[in-house]
CSV table of C-alpha atoms in Angstrom, one decimal:
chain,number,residue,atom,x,y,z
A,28,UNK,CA,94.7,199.2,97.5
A,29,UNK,CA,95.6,200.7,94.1
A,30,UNK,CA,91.7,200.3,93.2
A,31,UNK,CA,90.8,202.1,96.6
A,32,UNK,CA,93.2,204.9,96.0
A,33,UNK,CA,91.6,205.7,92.2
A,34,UNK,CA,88.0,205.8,93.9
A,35,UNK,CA,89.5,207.9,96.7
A,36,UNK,CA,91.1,210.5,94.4
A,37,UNK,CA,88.1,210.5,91.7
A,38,UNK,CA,86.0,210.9,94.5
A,39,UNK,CA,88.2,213.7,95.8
A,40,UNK,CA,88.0,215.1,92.4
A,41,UNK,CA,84.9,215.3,91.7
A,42,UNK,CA,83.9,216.5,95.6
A,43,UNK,CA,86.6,219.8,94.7
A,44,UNK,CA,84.6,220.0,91.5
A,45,UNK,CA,81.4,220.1,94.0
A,46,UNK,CA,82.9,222.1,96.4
A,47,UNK,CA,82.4,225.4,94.8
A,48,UNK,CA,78.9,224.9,94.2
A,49,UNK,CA,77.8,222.8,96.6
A,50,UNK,CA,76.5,223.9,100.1
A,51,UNK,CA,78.0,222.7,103.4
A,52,UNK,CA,74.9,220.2,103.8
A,53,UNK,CA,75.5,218.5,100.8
A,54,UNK,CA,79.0,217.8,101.2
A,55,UNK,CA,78.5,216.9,104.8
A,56,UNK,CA,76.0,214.2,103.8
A,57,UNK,CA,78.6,212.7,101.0
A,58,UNK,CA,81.2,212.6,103.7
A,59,UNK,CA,78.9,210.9,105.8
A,60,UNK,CA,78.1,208.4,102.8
A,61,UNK,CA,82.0,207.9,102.1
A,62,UNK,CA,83.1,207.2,105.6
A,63,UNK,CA,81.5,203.7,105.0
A,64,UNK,CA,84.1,203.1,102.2
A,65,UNK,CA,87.2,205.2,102.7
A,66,UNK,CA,89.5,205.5,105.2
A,67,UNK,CA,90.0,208.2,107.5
A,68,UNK,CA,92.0,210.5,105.9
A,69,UNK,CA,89.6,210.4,103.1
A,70,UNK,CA,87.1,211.5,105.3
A,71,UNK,CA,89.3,214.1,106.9
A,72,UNK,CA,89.8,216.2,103.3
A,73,UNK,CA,86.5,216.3,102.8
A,74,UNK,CA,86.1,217.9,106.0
A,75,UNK,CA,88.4,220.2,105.1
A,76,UNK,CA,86.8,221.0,102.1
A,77,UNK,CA,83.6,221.8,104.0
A,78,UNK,CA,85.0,223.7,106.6
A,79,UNK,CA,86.7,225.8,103.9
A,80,UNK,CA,83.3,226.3,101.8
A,81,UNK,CA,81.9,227.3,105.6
A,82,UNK,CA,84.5,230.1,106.3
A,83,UNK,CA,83.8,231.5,102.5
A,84,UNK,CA,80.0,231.5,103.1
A,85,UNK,CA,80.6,233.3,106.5
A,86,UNK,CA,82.8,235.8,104.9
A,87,UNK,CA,80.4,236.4,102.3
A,88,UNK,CA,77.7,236.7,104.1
A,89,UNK,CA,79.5,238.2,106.9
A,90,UNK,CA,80.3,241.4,104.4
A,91,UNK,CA,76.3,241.4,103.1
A,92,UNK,CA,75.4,242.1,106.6
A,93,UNK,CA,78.1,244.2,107.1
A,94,UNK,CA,76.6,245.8,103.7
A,95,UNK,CA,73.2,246.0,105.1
A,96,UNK,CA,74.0,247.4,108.1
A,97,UNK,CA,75.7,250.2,105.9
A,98,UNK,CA,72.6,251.0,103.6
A,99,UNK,CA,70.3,250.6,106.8
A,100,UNK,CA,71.8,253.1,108.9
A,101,UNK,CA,72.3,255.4,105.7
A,102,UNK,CA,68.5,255.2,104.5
A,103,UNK,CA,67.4,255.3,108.2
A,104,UNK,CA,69.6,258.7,107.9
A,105,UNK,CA,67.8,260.1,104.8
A,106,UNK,CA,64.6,259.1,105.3
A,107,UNK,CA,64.9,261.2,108.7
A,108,UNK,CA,66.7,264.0,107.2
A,109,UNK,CA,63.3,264.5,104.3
A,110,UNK,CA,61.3,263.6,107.4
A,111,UNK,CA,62.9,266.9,109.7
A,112,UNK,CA,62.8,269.1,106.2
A,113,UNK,CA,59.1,268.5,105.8
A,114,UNK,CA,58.5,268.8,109.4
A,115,UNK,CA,60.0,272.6,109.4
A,116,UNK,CA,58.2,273.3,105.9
A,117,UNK,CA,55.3,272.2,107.5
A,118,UNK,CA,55.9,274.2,110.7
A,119,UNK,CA,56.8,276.9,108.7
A,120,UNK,CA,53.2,277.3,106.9
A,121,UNK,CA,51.7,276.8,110.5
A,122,UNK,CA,53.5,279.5,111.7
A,123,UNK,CA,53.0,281.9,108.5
A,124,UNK,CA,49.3,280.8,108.7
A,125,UNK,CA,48.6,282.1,112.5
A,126,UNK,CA,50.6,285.2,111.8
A,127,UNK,CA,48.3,286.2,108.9
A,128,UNK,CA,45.3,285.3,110.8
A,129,UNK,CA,46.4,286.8,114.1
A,130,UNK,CA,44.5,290.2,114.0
A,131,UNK,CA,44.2,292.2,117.3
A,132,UNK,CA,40.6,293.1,118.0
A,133,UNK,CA,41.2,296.9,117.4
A,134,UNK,CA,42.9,296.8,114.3
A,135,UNK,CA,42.5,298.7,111.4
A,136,UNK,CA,41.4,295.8,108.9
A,137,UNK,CA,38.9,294.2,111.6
A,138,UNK,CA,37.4,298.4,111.5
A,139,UNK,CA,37.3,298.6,107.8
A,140,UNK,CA,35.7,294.8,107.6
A,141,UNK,CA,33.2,296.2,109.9
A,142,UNK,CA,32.4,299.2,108.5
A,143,UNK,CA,32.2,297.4,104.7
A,144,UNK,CA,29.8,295.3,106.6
A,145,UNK,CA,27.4,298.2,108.0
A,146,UNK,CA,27.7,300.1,104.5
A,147,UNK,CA,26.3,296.8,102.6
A,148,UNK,CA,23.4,296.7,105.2
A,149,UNK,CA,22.7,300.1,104.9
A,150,UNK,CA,23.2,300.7,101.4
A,151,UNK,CA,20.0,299.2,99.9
A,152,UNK,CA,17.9,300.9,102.7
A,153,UNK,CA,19.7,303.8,101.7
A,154,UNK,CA,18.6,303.6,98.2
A,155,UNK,CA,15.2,302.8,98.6
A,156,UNK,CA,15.0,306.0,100.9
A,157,UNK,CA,17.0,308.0,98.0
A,158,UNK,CA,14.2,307.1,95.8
A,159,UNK,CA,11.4,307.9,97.8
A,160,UNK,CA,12.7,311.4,98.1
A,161,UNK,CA,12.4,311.6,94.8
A,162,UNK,CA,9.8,310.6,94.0
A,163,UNK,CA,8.3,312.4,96.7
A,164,UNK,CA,9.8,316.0,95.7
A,165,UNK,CA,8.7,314.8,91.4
A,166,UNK,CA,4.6,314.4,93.2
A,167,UNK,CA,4.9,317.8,94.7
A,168,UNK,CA,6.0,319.6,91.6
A,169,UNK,CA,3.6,318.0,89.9
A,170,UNK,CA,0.7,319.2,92.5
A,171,UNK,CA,2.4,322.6,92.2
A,172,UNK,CA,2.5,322.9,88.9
A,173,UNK,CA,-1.6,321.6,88.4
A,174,UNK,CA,-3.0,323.3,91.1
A,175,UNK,CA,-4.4,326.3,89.5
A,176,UNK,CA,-7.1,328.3,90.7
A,177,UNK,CA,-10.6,328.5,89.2
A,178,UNK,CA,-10.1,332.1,88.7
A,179,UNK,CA,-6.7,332.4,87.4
A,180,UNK,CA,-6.6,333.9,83.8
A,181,UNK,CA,-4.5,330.5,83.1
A,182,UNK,CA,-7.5,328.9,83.0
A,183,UNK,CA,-9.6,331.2,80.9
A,184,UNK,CA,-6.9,331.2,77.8
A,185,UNK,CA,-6.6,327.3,78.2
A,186,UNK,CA,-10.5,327.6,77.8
A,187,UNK,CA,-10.4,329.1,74.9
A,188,UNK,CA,-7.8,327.2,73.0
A,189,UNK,CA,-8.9,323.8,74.0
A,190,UNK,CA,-12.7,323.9,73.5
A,191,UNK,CA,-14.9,324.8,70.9
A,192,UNK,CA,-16.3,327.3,70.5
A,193,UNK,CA,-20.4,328.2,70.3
A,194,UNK,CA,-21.1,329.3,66.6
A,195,UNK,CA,-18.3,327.1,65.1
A,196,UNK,CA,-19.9,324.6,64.3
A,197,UNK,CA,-21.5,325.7,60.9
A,198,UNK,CA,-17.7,326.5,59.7
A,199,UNK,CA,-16.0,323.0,60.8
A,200,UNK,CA,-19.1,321.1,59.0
A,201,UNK,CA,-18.9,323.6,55.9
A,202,UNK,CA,-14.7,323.2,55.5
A,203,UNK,CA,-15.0,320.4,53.0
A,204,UNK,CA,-17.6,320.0,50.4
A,205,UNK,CA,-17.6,318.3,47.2
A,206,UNK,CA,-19.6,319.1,43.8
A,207,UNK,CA,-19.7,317.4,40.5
A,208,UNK,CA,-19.7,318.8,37.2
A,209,UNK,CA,-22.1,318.2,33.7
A,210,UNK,CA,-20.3,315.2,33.3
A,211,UNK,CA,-20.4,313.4,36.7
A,212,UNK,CA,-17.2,313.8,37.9
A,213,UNK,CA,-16.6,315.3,41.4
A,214,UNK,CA,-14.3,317.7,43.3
A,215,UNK,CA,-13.7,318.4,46.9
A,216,UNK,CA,-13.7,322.5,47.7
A,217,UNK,CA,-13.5,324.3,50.8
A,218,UNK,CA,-16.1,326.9,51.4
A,219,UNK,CA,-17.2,328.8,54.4
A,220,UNK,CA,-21.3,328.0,55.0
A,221,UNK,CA,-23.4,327.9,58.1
A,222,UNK,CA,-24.6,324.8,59.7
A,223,UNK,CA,-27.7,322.9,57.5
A,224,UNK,CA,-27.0,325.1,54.3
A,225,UNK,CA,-27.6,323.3,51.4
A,226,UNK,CA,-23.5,322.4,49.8
């Protein structure tokens, strides 16, 4: 009996020195496997022991849902909280949006946009006719200024400075002459002659 009781309290040892890191499983299945060679009471300790190791892994795991539940309900919170802010910044620029793009029909900006709009399609018509004009009035002072009668004195003084005249011809061919010397060399003069003179 004294050899029973050393197994029984090495075994007891050694399932305390389990215990705290052994799970309930385990030290059901060794109770299992000592009921075979230990009494009862044996068997009844290490019951004991399991049902303790139970209560301390419900506890434990008891407080990490309890923990959970916590963070959940406090993330759940925040994420809804950015979720509401975004929504109103987002309703916000909707709302900003259609007030700066609600424009009655009659107002003053739709009237200038429209006008801008009818002084862009005019305005290169409107230049080509500006040029025209001009041009036009630039032909008609030209005409003016060229159409001279045959028998205005105008043309009889322009007649005289621009042609040439008869019997001129003998002084523009006698303007330069040229003569040479006894000794061959040659120099230009300007004498007055008529027309076939010998120079």
């Amino acid at each position: 009996m004294t050899k029973v009781k050393e197994i029984i309290d090495a075994l007891q040892k050694r399932l305390k020195d389990l215990a705290a890191n052994s799970t309930p499983d385990q030290l059901a299945y060794l109770a299992k496997a000592l009921e075979s060679i230990v009494d009862k009471s044996a068997v009844s300790d290490i019951v004991q022991m399991t049902d303790g190791k139970l209560k301390e892994l419900l506890t434990s795991s008891d407080s990490y849902v309890s923990l959970l539940d916590t963070r959940k309900d406090a993330n759940i919170a925040a994420i809804n909280s950015i979720s509401n802010n975004h929504k109103d910044g987002l309703k916000g620029l909707v709302e900003d949006f259609r007030a700066f793009n609600n424009v009655p029909p009659g107002s003053s900006i739709i009237g200038e946009i429209e006008t801008r709009d009818e002084q862009l399609k005019a305005s290169p018509t409107n230049e080509i006719k500006i040029r025209e004009n001009q041009l036009r009035t630039l032909t008609i002072k030209f005409n003016s200024i060229n159409d001279v009668p045959s028998s205005s004195s105008i043309m009889k003084e322009v007649k005289k400075k621009n042609m040439v005249e008869p019997g001129s011809l003998s002084f523009l061919f006698g303007v330069l002459s040229r003569k040479n010397n006894y000794y061959g060399h040659g120099a230009f003069t300007t004498e007055l002659g008529q027309y076939g003179a010998v120079i």
